[in-house]
CSV table of C-alpha atoms and ligand atoms in Angstrom, one decimal:
chain,number,residue,atom,x,y,z
A,1,MET,CA,16.8,-10.3,7.7
A,2,GLY,CA,17.5,-6.8,8.7
A,3,SER,CA,14.3,-4.9,8.3
A,4,ALA,CA,11.3,-5.1,10.5
A,5,LEU,CA,8.2,-6.9,9.2
A,6,SER,CA,4.7,-5.5,8.9
A,7,LEU,CA,1.5,-7.4,8.1
A,8,ASN,CA,-0.8,-5.7,5.6
A,9,THR,CA,-4.2,-7.0,6.7
A,10,VAL,CA,-5.3,-7.8,3.1
A,11,THR,CA,-2.9,-10.7,3.3
A,12,VAL,CA,-5.3,-12.7,5.5
A,13,LYS,CA,-8.5,-10.9,4.8
A,14,GLU,CA,-10.7,-13.9,4.1
A,15,LYS,CA,-10.2,-15.4,7.6
A,16,TRP,CA,-9.2,-12.7,10.0
A,17,GLY,CA,-10.6,-9.4,11.0
A,18,LEU,CA,-8.5,-6.6,12.4
A,19,ALA,CA,-8.6,-7.8,16.1
A,20,GLU,CA,-7.3,-11.2,15.0
A,21,CYS,CA,-4.6,-9.6,12.9
A,22,ILE,CA,-3.4,-7.6,15.8
A,23,GLU,CA,-3.4,-10.7,18.0
A,24,GLY,CA,-1.6,-12.7,15.3
A,25,CYS,CA,1.1,-10.1,14.9
A,26,ALA,CA,1.7,-10.2,18.6
A,27,ARG,CA,1.7,-14.0,18.7
A,28,HIS,CA,4.2,-14.2,15.7
A,29,ALA,CA,6.4,-11.3,16.9
A,30,ILE,CA,5.6,-9.2,13.8
A,31,PRO,CA,6.1,-5.6,15.0
A,32,GLY,CA,4.1,-3.7,12.3
A,33,ILE,CA,0.6,-3.7,10.9
A,34,SER,CA,-1.1,-1.9,8.1
A,35,PRO,CA,-4.9,-2.1,8.2
A,36,TRP,CA,-7.2,-1.7,5.3
A,37,ARG,CA,-10.1,0.6,6.0
A,38,ASP,CA,-12.8,-2.1,5.6
A,39,VAL,CA,-11.5,-4.2,8.6
A,40,LEU,CA,-10.7,-1.0,10.5
A,41,HIS,CA,-14.3,0.2,10.1
A,42,ALA,CA,-15.6,-3.2,11.1
A,43,MET,CA,-13.7,-3.1,14.3
A,44,GLY,CA,-14.1,0.6,15.0
A,45,VAL,CA,-11.3,3.1,14.7
A,46,ALA,CA,-11.0,4.0,18.4
A,47,ALA,CA,-11.1,0.3,19.6
A,48,ALA,CA,-8.5,-0.6,16.9
A,49,GLY,CA,-6.2,2.2,17.9
A,50,ARG,CA,-6.3,1.1,21.5
A,51,GLN,CA,-5.7,-2.6,20.8
A,52,ILE,CA,-2.8,-1.7,18.4
A,53,ARG,CA,-1.2,0.5,21.0
A,54,ASP,CA,-1.7,-2.1,23.7
A,55,ALA,CA,0.0,-4.7,21.5
A,56,GLY,CA,2.9,-2.4,20.9
A,57,LEU,CA,2.6,-2.5,17.1
A,58,THR,CA,3.7,0.2,14.7
A,59,VAL,CA,1.1,1.2,12.1
A,60,THR,CA,3.1,1.3,8.9
A,61,GLY,CA,0.3,2.6,6.8
A,62,LEU,CA,-3.4,2.9,6.4
A,63,CYS,CA,-4.8,1.4,3.1
A,64,ARG,CA,-6.1,3.3,1.4
A,65,GLY,CA,-7.1,6.7,0.2
A,66,GLY,CA,-7.3,8.0,-3.4
A,67,MET,CA,-9.8,6.9,-6.1
A,68,PHE,CA,-10.3,10.5,-7.1
A,69,PRO,CA,-11.5,10.4,-10.7
A,70,ALA,CA,-15.3,10.3,-11.1
A,71,PRO,CA,-17.7,11.1,-13.9
A,72,ASP,CA,-19.1,14.2,-12.3
A,73,ALA,CA,-18.4,16.8,-9.7
A,74,ALA,CA,-20.6,15.2,-7.1
A,75,GLY,CA,-18.6,12.0,-7.4
A,76,ARG,CA,-15.3,13.8,-7.1
A,77,ALA,CA,-16.5,15.7,-4.1
A,78,ALA,CA,-17.6,12.4,-2.4
A,79,ALA,CA,-14.1,11.0,-3.1
A,80,ILE,CA,-12.5,14.0,-1.4
A,81,ASP,CA,-14.8,13.7,1.6
A,82,ASP,CA,-13.9,10.0,1.9
A,83,ASN,CA,-10.2,10.9,1.8
A,84,LEU,CA,-10.6,13.5,4.5
A,85,ARG,CA,-12.2,10.8,6.7
A,86,ALA,CA,-9.2,8.5,5.8
A,87,ILE,CA,-6.8,11.2,6.9
A,88,GLU,CA,-8.6,11.5,10.3
A,89,GLU,CA,-8.4,7.7,10.7
A,90,ALA,CA,-4.7,7.6,9.8
A,91,HIS,CA,-4.1,10.3,12.4
A,92,THR,CA,-6.1,8.4,15.1
A,93,LEU,CA,-4.0,5.3,14.4
A,94,ASN,CA,-0.7,7.3,14.3
A,95,ALA,CA,-0.1,5.6,10.9
A,96,ALA,CA,3.2,6.3,9.2
A,97,CYS,CA,1.3,7.2,6.1
A,98,LEU,CA,-2.0,7.1,4.3
A,99,VAL,CA,-1.4,4.9,1.2
A,100,MET,CA,-2.9,6.5,-1.9
A,101,VAL,CA,-4.3,4.4,-4.7
A,102,CYS,CA,-5.2,7.3,-6.9
A,103,GLY,CA,-7.9,5.8,-9.1
A,104,GLY,CA,-8.4,4.8,-12.8
A,105,LEU,CA,-10.5,6.2,-15.6
A,106,PRO,CA,-14.0,7.3,-14.7
A,107,PRO,CA,-16.5,4.7,-16.2
A,108,GLY,CA,-16.9,5.2,-19.9
A,109,SER,CA,-14.1,7.7,-20.2
A,110,LYS,CA,-11.2,7.6,-22.6
A,111,ASP,CA,-9.7,10.8,-21.2
A,112,LEU,CA,-6.5,9.7,-19.5
A,113,PRO,CA,-5.0,13.2,-19.1
A,114,GLY,CA,-8.3,14.3,-17.7
A,115,ALA,CA,-8.3,11.5,-15.1
A,116,ARG,CA,-4.7,12.4,-14.2
A,117,ALA,CA,-5.8,16.0,-13.7
A,118,MET,CA,-8.6,14.8,-11.4
A,119,MET,CA,-6.1,12.8,-9.4
A,120,ARG,CA,-3.9,15.9,-8.9
A,121,ASP,CA,-6.9,18.1,-8.1
A,122,GLY,CA,-8.0,15.6,-5.5
A,123,LEU,CA,-4.6,15.5,-3.9
A,124,GLU,CA,-4.4,19.2,-3.8
A,125,ALA,CA,-7.8,19.4,-2.2
A,126,ILE,CA,-6.9,17.1,0.7
A,127,LEU,CA,-3.2,18.1,1.2
A,128,PRO,CA,-3.8,21.0,3.6
A,129,THR,CA,-5.8,18.7,5.9
A,130,ALA,CA,-3.2,16.0,5.7
A,131,ARG,CA,-0.4,18.5,6.5
A,132,ALA,CA,-2.4,19.8,9.5
A,133,ALA,CA,-2.9,16.3,10.8
A,134,GLY,CA,0.7,15.3,10.2
A,135,VAL,CA,-0.4,12.5,7.9
A,136,THR,CA,2.0,11.8,5.0
A,137,LEU,CA,0.1,11.0,1.8
A,138,ALA,CA,2.1,8.1,0.3
A,139,LEU,CA,1.5,8.0,-3.5
A,140,GLU,CA,1.6,4.3,-4.6
A,141,PRO,CA,2.3,3.9,-8.3
A,142,LEU,CA,0.5,0.8,-9.6
A,143,HIS,CA,1.6,-1.4,-12.5
A,144,PRO,CA,0.3,0.1,-15.7
A,145,MET,CA,-2.0,-3.0,-16.2
A,146,THR,CA,-4.2,-1.3,-13.6
A,147,CYS,CA,-4.4,2.1,-15.4
A,148,ALA,CA,-8.0,1.7,-16.6
A,149,ASP,CA,-9.6,0.7,-13.3
A,150,ARG,CA,-7.4,1.4,-10.3
A,151,SER,CA,-4.5,3.8,-10.9
A,152,VAL,CA,-3.6,6.3,-13.5
A,153,LEU,CA,-0.4,6.8,-11.5
A,154,SER,CA,1.8,4.1,-13.0
A,155,THR,CA,5.5,4.7,-12.5
A,156,THR,CA,7.8,5.8,-9.7
A,157,ALA,CA,9.0,8.7,-11.8
A,158,GLN,CA,5.4,9.9,-12.3
A,159,ALA,CA,4.8,9.7,-8.6
A,160,LEU,CA,7.9,11.7,-7.8
A,161,ASP,CA,7.0,14.3,-10.4
A,162,LEU,CA,3.7,14.7,-8.5
A,163,CYS,CA,5.6,14.9,-5.2
A,164,ASP,CA,7.8,17.6,-6.6
A,165,ALA,CA,4.7,19.6,-7.8
A,166,LEU,CA,2.7,19.1,-4.5
A,167,GLY,CA,5.5,19.8,-2.0
A,168,ASP,CA,5.7,18.9,1.7
A,169,GLY,CA,3.5,16.2,3.1
A,170,VAL,CA,3.6,13.9,0.1
A,171,GLY,CA,5.8,10.8,-0.4
A,172,VAL,CA,5.7,7.5,-2.2
A,173,ALA,CA,4.8,3.9,-1.2
A,174,LEU,CA,7.0,1.6,-3.2
A,175,ASP,CA,5.5,-1.8,-3.9
A,176,CYS,CA,7.8,-4.4,-5.4
A,177,TYR,CA,4.9,-5.9,-7.4
A,178,HIS,CA,4.2,-2.6,-9.1
A,179,ILE,CA,7.7,-1.1,-9.7
A,180,TRP,CA,10.1,-4.1,-10.3
A,181,TRP,CA,9.7,-4.1,-14.1
A,182,ASP,CA,10.6,-0.5,-14.6
A,183,PRO,CA,13.9,0.2,-16.4
A,184,GLU,CA,14.3,3.4,-14.4
A,185,VAL,CA,13.6,1.8,-11.0
A,186,ALA,CA,17.1,2.1,-9.5
A,187,ALA,CA,17.5,5.7,-10.6
A,188,GLN,CA,14.0,6.7,-9.4
A,189,ILE,CA,14.4,5.0,-6.0
A,190,ALA,CA,17.6,7.0,-5.6
A,191,ARG,CA,15.8,10.1,-6.6
A,192,ALA,CA,13.0,9.4,-4.1
A,193,GLY,CA,15.4,9.6,-1.2
A,194,ARG,CA,13.7,10.4,2.1
A,195,ARG,CA,10.3,10.6,0.4
A,196,ILE,CA,9.9,6.9,0.6
A,197,ALA,CA,7.1,6.4,3.1
A,198,ALA,CA,6.5,2.7,2.8
A,199,PHE,CA,8.0,-0.4,1.2
A,200,HIS,CA,5.6,-3.2,0.2
A,201,ALA,CA,6.7,-6.7,-0.6
A,202,CYS,CA,5.2,-9.5,-2.6
A,203,ASP,CA,6.4,-11.5,-5.6
A,204,TRP,CA,5.6,-11.9,-9.3
A,205,LEU,CA,4.8,-15.5,-10.0
A,206,VAL,CA,5.4,-17.1,-13.4
A,207,PRO,CA,2.9,-17.8,-14.7
A,208,THR,CA,0.7,-15.3,-13.0
A,209,THR,CA,-2.9,-16.6,-13.2
A,210,ASP,CA,-4.7,-13.5,-12.1
A,211,LEU,CA,-3.2,-10.0,-12.5
A,212,VAL,CA,-4.7,-8.7,-9.2
A,213,LEU,CA,-5.3,-11.8,-7.0
A,214,ASP,CA,-2.3,-14.0,-7.6
A,215,ARG,CA,0.6,-12.3,-5.9
A,216,GLY,CA,3.3,-14.5,-4.5
A,217,MET,CA,4.9,-14.8,-1.1
A,218,PRO,CA,8.3,-13.0,-1.2
A,219,GLY,CA,10.8,-15.5,-2.6
A,220,ASP,CA,8.4,-17.5,-4.6
A,221,GLY,CA,8.6,-15.4,-7.8
A,222,VAL,CA,11.0,-13.4,-10.0
A,223,ILE,CA,11.3,-10.1,-8.3
A,224,ASP,CA,14.7,-9.2,-6.7
A,225,ILE,CA,13.0,-8.0,-3.5
A,226,VAL,CA,16.3,-8.1,-1.6
A,227,GLY,CA,17.9,-5.9,-4.3
A,228,LEU,CA,15.0,-3.4,-4.2
A,229,ARG,CA,15.1,-3.3,-0.4
A,230,ALA,CA,18.9,-2.5,-0.6
A,231,MET,CA,18.1,0.3,-3.0
A,232,VAL,CA,15.4,1.9,-0.7
A,233,GLU,CA,17.8,1.6,2.2
A,234,ALA,CA,20.6,3.2,0.2
A,235,ALA,CA,18.1,6.0,-0.6
A,236,GLY,CA,17.6,6.6,3.2
A,237,TYR,CA,14.6,4.4,4.0
A,238,GLN,CA,15.0,2.5,7.2
A,239,GLY,CA,11.3,1.6,7.8
A,240,PHE,CA,9.4,-1.7,7.7
A,241,THR,CA,9.0,-4.2,5.0
A,242,GLU,CA,5.2,-4.6,4.7
A,243,VAL,CA,4.0,-7.9,3.2
A,244,GLU,CA,0.9,-7.3,1.2
A,245,LEU,CA,-0.5,-10.4,-0.6
A,246,LEU,CA,-3.6,-10.2,-2.6
A,247,SER,CA,-3.7,-13.9,-3.3
A,248,ARG,CA,-6.6,-16.4,-3.6
A,249,ARG,CA,-4.0,-19.1,-2.8
A,250,TRP,CA,-2.8,-17.6,0.4
A,251,TRP,CA,-6.3,-16.4,1.4
A,252,ALA,CA,-7.3,-20.1,1.5
A,253,GLU,CA,-4.5,-21.0,4.0
A,254,GLU,CA,-4.8,-20.8,7.8
A,255,PRO,CA,-3.6,-17.3,8.7
A,256,ASP,CA,-1.2,-18.5,11.4
A,257,HIS,CA,0.5,-20.5,8.6
A,258,VAL,CA,0.6,-17.5,6.4
A,259,LEU,CA,2.3,-15.3,9.1
A,260,ALA,CA,4.8,-18.1,9.9
A,261,THR,CA,5.6,-18.4,6.2
A,262,MET,CA,6.0,-14.6,5.9
A,263,LYS,CA,8.5,-14.6,8.7
A,264,ALA,CA,10.4,-17.6,7.4
A,265,SER,CA,10.5,-16.0,3.9
A,266,HIS,CA,11.8,-12.7,5.1
A,267,ARG,CA,15.2,-12.1,3.6
A,268,CYS,CA,15.8,-8.4,3.6
B,1,ZN,ZN1,1.1,-2.0,-2.1
């Protein structure tokens, strides 16, 4: 029960907008929040920033930037523009990082190395702006099952190689759901060290009925979340544990019950 909790707003996205999430965190004494950009835009960035500050919450991340690969140059330029707006928003919110879900294959493409090059080109294009704004780009490797449509960045090692290549201003967001299966996970977390910008918690249910929308409350599945948390702390990360549930089951529950369960389930 050592680490501070943060609510990722996607966890209650069916019933609460951002203002209700902020009030809910205050009511449940959850000190961190990580908004998704859809609810942020619905509330308005300036108003959200004010209400979050007034509630005394830490913004542990803004979800999300990325999605760089596109079939043509105009699509790639539009993605870069959108990422520049996301950096500005993260700066306004004083977010600990901008979480980067880097994107999958462009529609119809079979060129995986090409998509990875587009990811890197996109990151290089926005990095000077991120550095100037003091916004850390937190590369989030996603489970390889999402490689086609969401992230050609699949492992912690691959994310850290990219960090090595890009230099200052880039870190990693480590999500238990995406990294737990990796035989190299312990070694790569140790390698990540101070570059760990965020730690996301949710669990892998057995059986999993939907590979995107059936994530489990921490403790309900097979991931050693406490063990992973100990690894990131040993590597130097002292930040929040952000609970991020994409789950039809939890979306159907009353959000106050979800937040109370999050707190009661928090073991690390
Ligand atoms: Zn995540």
